Tab-separated table of N, CA and C in Angstrom:
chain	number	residue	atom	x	y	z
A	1	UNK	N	1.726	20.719	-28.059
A	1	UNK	CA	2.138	21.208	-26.759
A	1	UNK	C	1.427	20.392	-25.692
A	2	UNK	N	2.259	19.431	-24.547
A	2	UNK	CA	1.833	18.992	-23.764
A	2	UNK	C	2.091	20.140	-22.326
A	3	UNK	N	0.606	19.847	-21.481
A	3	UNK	CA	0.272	20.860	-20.777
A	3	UNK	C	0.374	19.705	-19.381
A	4	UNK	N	1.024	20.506	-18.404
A	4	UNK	CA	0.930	19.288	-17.121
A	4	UNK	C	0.327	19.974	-15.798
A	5	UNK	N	-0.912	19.606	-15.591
A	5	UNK	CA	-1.250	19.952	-14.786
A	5	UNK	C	-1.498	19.051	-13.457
A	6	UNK	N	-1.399	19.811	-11.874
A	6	UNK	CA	-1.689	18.798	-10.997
A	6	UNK	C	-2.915	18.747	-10.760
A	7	UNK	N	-3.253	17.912	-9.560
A	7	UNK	CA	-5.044	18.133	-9.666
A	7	UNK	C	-5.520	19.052	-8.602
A	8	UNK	N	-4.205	19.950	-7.789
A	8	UNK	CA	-4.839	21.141	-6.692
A	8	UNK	C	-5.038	21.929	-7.937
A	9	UNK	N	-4.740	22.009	-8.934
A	9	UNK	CA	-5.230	23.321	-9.918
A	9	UNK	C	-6.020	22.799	-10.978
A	10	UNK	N	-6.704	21.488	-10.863
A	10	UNK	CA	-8.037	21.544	-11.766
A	10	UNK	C	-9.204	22.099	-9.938
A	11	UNK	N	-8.576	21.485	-8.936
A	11	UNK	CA	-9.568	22.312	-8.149
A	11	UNK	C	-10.165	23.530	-7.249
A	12	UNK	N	-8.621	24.522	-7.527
A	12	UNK	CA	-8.375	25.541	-7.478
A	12	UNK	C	-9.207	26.081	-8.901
A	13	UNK	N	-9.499	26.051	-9.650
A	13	UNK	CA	-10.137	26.260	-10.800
A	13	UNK	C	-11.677	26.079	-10.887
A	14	UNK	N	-11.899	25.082	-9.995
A	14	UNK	CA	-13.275	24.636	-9.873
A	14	UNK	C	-14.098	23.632	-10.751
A	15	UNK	N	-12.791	22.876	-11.206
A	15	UNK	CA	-13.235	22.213	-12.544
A	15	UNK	C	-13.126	20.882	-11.372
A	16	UNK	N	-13.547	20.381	-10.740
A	16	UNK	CA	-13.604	18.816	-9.762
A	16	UNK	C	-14.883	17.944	-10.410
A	17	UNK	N	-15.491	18.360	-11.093
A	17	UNK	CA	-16.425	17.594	-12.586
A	17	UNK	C	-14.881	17.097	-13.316
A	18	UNK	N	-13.952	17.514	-13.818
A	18	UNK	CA	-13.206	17.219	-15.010
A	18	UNK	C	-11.909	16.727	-14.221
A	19	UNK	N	-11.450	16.707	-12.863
A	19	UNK	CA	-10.962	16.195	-12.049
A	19	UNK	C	-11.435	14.290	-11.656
A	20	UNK	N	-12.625	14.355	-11.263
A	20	UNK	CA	-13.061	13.687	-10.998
A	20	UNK	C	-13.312	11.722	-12.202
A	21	UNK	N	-13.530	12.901	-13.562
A	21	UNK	CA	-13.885	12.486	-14.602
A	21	UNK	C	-12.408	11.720	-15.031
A	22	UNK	N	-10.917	12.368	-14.838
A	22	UNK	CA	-9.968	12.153	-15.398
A	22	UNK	C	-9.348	10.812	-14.389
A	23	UNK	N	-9.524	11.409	-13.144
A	23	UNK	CA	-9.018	10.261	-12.036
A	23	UNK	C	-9.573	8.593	-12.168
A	24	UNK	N	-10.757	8.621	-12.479
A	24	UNK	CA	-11.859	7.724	-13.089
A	24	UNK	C	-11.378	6.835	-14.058
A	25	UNK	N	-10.649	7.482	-15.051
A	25	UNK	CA	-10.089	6.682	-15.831
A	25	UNK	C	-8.798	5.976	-15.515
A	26	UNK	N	-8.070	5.930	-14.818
A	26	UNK	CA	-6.810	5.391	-14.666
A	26	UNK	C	-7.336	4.143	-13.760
A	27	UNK	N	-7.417	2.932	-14.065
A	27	UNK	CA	-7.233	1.632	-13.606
A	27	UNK	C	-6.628	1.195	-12.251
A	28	UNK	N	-7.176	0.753	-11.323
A	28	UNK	CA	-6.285	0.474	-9.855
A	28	UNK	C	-5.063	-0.035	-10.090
A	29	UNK	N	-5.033	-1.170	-11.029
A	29	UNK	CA	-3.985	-1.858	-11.718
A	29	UNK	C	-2.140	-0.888	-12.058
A	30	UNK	N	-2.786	0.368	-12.904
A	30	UNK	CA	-1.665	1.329	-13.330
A	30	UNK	C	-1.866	2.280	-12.629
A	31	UNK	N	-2.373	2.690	-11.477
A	31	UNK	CA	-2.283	3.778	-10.411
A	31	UNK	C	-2.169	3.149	-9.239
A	32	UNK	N	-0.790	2.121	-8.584
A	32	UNK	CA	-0.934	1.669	-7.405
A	32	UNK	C	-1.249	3.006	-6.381
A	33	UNK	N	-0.604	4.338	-6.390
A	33	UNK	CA	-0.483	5.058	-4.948
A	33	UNK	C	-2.034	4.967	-4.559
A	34	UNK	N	-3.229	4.873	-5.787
A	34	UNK	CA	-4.561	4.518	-5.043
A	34	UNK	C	-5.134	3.707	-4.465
A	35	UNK	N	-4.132	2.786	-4.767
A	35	UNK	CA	-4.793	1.595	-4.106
A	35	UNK	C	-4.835	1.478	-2.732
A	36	UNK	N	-5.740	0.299	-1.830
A	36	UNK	CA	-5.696	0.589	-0.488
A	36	UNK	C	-4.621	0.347	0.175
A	37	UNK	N	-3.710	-0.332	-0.071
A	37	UNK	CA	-2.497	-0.862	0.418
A	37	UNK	C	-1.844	1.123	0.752
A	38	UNK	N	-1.380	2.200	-0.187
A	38	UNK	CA	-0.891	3.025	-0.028
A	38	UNK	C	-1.700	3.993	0.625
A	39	UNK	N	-3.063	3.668	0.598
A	39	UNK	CA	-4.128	4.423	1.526
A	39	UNK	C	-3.921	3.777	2.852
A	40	UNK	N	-3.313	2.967	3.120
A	40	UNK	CA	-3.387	1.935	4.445
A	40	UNK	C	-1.921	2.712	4.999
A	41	UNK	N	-0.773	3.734	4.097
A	41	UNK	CA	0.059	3.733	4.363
A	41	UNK	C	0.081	5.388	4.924
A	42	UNK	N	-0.868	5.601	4.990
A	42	UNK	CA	-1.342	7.469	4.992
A	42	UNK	C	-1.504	8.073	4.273
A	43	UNK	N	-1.442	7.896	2.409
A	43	UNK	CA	-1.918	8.616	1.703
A	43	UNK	C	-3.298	9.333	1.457
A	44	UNK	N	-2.982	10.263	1.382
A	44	UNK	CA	-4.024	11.294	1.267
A	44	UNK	C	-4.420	12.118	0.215
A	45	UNK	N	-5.480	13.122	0.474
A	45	UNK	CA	-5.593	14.361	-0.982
A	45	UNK	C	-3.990	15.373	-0.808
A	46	UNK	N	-3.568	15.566	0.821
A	46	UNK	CA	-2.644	16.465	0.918
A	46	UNK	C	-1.542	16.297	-0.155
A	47	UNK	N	-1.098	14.775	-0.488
A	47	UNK	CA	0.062	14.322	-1.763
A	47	UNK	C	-0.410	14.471	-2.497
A	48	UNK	N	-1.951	13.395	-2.947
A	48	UNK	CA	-1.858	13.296	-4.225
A	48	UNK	C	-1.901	14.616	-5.345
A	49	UNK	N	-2.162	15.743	-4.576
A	49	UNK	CA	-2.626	16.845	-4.969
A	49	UNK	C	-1.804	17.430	-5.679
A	50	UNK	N	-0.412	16.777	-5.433
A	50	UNK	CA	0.677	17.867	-5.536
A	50	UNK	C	1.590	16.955	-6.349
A	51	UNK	N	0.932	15.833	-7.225
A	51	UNK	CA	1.062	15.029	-8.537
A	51	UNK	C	1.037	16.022	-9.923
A	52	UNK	N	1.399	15.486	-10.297
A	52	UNK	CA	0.829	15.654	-12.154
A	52	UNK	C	0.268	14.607	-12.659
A	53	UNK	N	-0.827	15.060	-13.654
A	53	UNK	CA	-1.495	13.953	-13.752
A	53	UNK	C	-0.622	12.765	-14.226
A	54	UNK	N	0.292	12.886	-15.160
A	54	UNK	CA	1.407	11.818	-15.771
A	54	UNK	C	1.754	11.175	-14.811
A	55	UNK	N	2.229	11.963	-13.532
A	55	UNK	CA	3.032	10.863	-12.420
A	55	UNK	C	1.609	10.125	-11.954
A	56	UNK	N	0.457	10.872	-11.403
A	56	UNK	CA	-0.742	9.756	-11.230
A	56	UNK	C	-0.945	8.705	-12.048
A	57	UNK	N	-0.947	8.837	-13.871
A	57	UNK	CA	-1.547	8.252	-14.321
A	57	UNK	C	-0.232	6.743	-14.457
A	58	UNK	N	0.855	7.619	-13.931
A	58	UNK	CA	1.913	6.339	-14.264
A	58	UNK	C	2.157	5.888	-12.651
A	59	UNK	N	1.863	5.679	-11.701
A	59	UNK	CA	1.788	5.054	-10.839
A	59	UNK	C	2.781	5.339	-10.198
A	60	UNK	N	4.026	6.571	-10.216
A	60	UNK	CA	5.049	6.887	-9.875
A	60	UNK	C	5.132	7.368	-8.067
A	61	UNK	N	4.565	7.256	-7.164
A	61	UNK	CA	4.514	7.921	-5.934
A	61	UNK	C	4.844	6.536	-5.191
A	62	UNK	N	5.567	6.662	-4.452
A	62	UNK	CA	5.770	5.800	-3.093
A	62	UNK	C	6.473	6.363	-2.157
A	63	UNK	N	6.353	5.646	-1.239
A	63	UNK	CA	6.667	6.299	0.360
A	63	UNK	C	7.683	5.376	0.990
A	64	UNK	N	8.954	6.220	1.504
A	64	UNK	CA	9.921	6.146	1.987
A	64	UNK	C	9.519	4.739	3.140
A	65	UNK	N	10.030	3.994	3.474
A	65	UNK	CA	9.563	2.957	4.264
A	65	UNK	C	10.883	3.224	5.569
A	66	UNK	N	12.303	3.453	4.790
A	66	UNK	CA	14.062	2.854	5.979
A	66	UNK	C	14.912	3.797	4.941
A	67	UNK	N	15.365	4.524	5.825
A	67	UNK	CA	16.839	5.106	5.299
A	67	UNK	C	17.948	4.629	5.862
A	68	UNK	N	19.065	4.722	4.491
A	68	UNK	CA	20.169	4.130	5.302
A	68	UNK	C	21.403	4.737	4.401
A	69	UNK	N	21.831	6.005	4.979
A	69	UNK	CA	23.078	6.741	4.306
A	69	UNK	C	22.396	6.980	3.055
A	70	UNK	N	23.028	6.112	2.065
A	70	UNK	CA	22.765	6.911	0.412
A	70	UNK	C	21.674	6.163	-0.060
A	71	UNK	N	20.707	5.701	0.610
A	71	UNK	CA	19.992	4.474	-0.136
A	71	UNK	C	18.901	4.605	0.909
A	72	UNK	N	17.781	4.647	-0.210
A	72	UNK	CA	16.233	4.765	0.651
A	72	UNK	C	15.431	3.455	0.461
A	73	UNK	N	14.492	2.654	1.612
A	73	UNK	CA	13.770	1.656	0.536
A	73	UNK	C	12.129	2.256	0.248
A	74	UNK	N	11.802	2.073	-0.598
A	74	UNK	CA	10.270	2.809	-1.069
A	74	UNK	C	9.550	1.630	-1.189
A	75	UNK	N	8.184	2.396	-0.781
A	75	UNK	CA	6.816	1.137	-0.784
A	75	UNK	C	6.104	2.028	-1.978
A	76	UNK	N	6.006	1.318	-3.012
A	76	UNK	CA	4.971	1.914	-4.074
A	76	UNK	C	3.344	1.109	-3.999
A	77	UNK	N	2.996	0.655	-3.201
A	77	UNK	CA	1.955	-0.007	-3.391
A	77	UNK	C	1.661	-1.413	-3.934
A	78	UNK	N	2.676	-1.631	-4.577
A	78	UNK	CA	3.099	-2.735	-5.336
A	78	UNK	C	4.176	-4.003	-4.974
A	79	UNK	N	5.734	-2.857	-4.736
A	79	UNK	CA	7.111	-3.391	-4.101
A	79	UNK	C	7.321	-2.618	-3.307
A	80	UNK	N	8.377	-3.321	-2.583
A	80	UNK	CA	9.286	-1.822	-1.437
A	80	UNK	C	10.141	-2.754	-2.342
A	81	UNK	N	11.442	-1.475	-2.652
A	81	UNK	CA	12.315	-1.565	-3.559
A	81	UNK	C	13.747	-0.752	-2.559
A	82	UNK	N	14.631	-1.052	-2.667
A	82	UNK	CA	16.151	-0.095	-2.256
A	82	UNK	C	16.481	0.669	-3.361
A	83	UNK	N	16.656	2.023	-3.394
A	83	UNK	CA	17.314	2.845	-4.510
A	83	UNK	C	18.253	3.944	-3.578
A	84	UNK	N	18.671	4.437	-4.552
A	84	UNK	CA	20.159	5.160	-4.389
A	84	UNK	C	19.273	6.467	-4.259
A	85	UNK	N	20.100	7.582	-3.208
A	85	UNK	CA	19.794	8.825	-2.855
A	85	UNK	C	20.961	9.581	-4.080
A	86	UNK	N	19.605	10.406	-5.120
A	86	UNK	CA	20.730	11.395	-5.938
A	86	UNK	C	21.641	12.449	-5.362
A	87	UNK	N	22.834	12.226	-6.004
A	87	UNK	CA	24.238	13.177	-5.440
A	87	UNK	C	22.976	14.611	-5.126
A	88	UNK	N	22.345	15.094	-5.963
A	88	UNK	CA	21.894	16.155	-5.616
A	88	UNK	C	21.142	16.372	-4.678
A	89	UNK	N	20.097	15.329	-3.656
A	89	UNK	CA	19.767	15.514	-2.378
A	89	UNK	C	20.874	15.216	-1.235
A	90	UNK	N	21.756	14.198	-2.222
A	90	UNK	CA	22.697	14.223	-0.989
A	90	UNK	C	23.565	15.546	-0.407
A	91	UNK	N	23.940	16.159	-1.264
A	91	UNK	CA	24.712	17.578	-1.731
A	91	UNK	C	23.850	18.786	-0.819
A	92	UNK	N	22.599	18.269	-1.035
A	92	UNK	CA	21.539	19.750	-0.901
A	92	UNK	C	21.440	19.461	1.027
A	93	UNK	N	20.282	20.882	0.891
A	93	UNK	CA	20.038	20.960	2.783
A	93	UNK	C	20.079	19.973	3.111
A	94	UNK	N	19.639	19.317	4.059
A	94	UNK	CA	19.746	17.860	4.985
A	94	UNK	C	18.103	17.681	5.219
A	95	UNK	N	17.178	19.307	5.444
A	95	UNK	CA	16.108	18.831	5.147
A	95	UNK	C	15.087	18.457	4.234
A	96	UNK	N	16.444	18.686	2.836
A	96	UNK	CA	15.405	18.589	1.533
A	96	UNK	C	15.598	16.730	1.319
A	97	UNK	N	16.663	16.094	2.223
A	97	UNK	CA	16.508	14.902	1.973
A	97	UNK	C	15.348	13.879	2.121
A	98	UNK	N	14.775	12.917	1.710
A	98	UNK	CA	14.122	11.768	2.089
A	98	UNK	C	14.098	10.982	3.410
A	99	UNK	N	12.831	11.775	3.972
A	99	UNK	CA	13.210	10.784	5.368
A	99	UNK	C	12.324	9.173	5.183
A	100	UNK	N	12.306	8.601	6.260
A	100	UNK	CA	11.291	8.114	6.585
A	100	UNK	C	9.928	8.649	6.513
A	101	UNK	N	8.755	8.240	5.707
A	101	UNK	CA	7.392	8.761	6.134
A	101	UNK	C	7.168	9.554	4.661
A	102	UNK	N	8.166	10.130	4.029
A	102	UNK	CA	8.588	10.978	2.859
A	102	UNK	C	7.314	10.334	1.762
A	103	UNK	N	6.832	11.300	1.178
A	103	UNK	CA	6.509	10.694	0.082
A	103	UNK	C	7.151	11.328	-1.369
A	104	UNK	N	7.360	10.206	-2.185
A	104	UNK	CA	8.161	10.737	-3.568
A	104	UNK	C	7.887	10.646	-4.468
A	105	UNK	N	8.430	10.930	-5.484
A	105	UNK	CA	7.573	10.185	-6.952
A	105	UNK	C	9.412	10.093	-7.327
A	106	UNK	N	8.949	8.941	-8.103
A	106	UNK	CA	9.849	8.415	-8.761
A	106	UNK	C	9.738	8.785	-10.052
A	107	UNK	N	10.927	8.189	-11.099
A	107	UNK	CA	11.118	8.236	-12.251
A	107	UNK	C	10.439	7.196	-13.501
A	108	UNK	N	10.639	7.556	-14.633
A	108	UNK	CA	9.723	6.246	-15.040
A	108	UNK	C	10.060	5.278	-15.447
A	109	UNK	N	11.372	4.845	-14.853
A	109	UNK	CA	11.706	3.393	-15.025
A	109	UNK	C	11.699	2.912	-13.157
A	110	UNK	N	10.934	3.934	-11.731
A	110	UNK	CA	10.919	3.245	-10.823
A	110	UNK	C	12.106	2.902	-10.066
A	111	UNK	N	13.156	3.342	-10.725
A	111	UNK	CA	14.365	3.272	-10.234
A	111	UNK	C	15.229	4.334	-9.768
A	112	UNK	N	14.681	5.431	-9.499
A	112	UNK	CA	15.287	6.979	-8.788
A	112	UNK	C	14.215	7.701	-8.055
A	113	UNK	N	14.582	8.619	-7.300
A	113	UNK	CA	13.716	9.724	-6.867
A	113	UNK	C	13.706	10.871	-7.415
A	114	UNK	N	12.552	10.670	-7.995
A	114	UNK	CA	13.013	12.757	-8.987
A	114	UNK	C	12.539	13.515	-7.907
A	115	UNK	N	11.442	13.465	-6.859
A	115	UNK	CA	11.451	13.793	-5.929
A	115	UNK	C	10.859	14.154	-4.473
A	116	UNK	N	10.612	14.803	-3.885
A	116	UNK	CA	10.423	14.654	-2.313
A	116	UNK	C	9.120	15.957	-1.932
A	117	UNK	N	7.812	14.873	-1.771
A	117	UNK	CA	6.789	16.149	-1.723
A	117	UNK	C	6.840	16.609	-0.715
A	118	UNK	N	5.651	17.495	-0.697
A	118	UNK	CA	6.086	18.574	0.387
A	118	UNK	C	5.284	18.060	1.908
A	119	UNK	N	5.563	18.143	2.766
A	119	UNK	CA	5.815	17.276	4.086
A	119	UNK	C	4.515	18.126	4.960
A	120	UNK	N	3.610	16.981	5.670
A	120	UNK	CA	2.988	17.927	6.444
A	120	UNK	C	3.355	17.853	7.506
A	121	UNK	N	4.137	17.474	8.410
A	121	UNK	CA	4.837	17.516	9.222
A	121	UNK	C	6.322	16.899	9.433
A	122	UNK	N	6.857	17.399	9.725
A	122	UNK	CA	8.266	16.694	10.128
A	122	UNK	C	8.922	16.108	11.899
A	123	UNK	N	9.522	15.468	12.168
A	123	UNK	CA	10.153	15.583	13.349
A	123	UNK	C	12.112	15.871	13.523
A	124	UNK	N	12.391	16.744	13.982
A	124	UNK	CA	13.887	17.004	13.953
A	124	UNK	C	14.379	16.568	15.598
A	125	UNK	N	15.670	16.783	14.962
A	125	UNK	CA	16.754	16.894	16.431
A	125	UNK	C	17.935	17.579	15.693
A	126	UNK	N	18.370	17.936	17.045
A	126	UNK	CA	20.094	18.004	16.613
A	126	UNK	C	20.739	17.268	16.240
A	127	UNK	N	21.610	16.959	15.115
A	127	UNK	CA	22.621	16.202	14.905
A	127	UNK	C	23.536	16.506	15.986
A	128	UNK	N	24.254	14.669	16.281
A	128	UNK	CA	25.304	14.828	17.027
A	128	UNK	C	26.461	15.507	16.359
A	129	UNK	N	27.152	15.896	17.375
A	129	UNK	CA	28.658	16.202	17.206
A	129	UNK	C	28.775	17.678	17.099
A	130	UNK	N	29.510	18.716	16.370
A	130	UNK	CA	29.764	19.942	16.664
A	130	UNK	C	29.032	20.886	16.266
A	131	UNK	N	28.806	20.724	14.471
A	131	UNK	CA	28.256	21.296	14.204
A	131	UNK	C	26.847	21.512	14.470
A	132	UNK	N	26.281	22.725	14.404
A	132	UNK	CA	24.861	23.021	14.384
A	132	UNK	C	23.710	22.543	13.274
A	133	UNK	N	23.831	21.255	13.266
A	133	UNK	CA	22.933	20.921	11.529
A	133	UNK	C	21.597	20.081	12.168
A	134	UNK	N	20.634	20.380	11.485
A	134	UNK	CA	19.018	19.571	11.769
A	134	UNK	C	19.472	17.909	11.635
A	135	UNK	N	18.790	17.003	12.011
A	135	UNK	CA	18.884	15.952	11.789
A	135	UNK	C	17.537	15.532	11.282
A	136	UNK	N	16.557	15.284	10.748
A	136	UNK	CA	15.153	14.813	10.148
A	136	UNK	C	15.082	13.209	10.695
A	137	UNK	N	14.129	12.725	11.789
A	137	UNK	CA	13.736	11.722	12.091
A	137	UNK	C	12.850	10.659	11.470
A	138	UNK	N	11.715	11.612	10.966
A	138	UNK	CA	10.463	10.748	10.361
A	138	UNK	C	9.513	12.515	9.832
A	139	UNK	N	9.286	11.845	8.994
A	139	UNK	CA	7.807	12.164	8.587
A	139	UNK	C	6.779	12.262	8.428
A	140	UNK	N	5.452	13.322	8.015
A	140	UNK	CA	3.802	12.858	7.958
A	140	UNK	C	3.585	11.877	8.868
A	141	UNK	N	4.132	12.107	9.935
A	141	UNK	CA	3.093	11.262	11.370
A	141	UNK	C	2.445	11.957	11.671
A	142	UNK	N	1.169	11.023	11.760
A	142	UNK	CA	-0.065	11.711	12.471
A	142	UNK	C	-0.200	11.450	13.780
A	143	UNK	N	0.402	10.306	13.647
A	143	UNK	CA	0.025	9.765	15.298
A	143	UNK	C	1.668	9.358	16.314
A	144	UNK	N	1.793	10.131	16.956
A	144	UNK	CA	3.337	9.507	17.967
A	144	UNK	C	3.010	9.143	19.375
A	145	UNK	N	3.476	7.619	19.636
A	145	UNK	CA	3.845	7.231	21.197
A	145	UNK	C	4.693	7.402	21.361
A	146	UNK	N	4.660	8.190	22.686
A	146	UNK	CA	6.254	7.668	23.261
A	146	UNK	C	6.589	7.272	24.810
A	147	UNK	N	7.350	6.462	24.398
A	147	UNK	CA	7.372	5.490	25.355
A	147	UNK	C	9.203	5.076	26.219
A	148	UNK	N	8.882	5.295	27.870
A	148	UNK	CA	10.034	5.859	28.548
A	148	UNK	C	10.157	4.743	29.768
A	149	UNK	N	10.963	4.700	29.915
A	149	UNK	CA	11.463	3.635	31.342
A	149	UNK	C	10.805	4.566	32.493
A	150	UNK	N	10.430	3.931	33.726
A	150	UNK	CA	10.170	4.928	34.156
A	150	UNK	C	11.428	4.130	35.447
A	151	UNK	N	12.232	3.390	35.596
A	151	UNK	CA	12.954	3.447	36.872
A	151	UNK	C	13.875	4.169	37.397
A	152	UNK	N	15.254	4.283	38.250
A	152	UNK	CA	16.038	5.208	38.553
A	152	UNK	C	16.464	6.102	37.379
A	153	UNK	N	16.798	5.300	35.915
A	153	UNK	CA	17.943	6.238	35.543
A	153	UNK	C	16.527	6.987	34.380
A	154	UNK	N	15.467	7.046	35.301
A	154	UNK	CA	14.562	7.949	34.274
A	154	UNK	C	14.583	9.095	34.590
C-alpha cells in the first residue's frame, strides 16, 4: 500500500524533523520547482505545501507563464513549454481554469495539467458581452502597478 502524503500534513502533525529529512533527499537536479529560477518566479511554502511528495519528488509543478484560449505556456524551472487546456477545465467554472500566475502540477510525462493549486490571490473582471460570467486576469500577485494616462481622455 502506497500512502501519499503532502508536506502541510507531515507539518500539521509535527513531524518537520521527517519533513525536513525527506525534502533533503531529492536532488536540485530532479526537483526543478526548488530551484532558484522557480523561487525567482514566486514560489513559496503556500504551493509547495499543497504537493505530494511524488509530484515534489518528480519535479512536476510549474507556473502558468501566457494563456491563450485552449493552450497554456508553463515555466517548470527547467522549460516553458505550450500544452493543451483539458476539455475538463475547459468545460468546468471559468474560475477553476489556469490563469496566468497559476501554479500546476503536471503529469508525468510533463505534457498535461492534472492540475490547478489553490490560488492566494486572484484578480477578476467582468467578461465582456451579456452574460454575467467572471473573467480571471492573473494570479498570486503580490505586487501590482498601475499605470494611467493622465491627459484629457483620463
Amino acid at each position: 500500500v502506497t500512502m501519499t502524503r503532502t508536506a502541510s500534513q507531515f507539518w500539521e502533525k509535527g513531524e518537520t524533523a521527517m519533513l525536513q529529512s525527506v525534502l533533503q533527499t531529492f536532488p536540485p537536479s530532479k526537483n526543478p520547482q526548488m530551484n532558484a529560477e522557480l523561487q525567482g518566479y514566486g514560489l513559496v511554502p503556500f504551493f509547495t505545501q499543497q504537493l505530494a511528495l511524488e509530484e515534489y519528488e518528480e519535479g512536476r509543478l510549474g507556473r502558468v507563464t501566457e494563456v491563450q484560449r485552449s493552450l497554456v505556456t508553463v515555466f517548470d524551472g527547467v522549460d516553458e513549454r505550450a500544452l493543451p487546456v483539458a476539455t475538463s477545465l475547459l468545460e468546468g467554472a471559468t474560475e477553476d481554469r489556469p490563469t496566468v500566475g497559476d501554479w500546476i502540477v503536471l503529469d508525468d510525462t510533463h505534457s498535461r495539467i492534472d492540475r490547478v493549486l489553490d490560488r492566494k490571490s486572484a484578480f477578476r473582471r467582468m467578461a465582456a458581452g451579456e452574460a454575467a460570467e467572471v473573467q480571471l486576469i492573473a494570479a498570486n500577485i503580490d505586487t501590482l502597478f498601475i499605470v494611467t494616462s493622465c491627459n484629457e481622455e483620463f
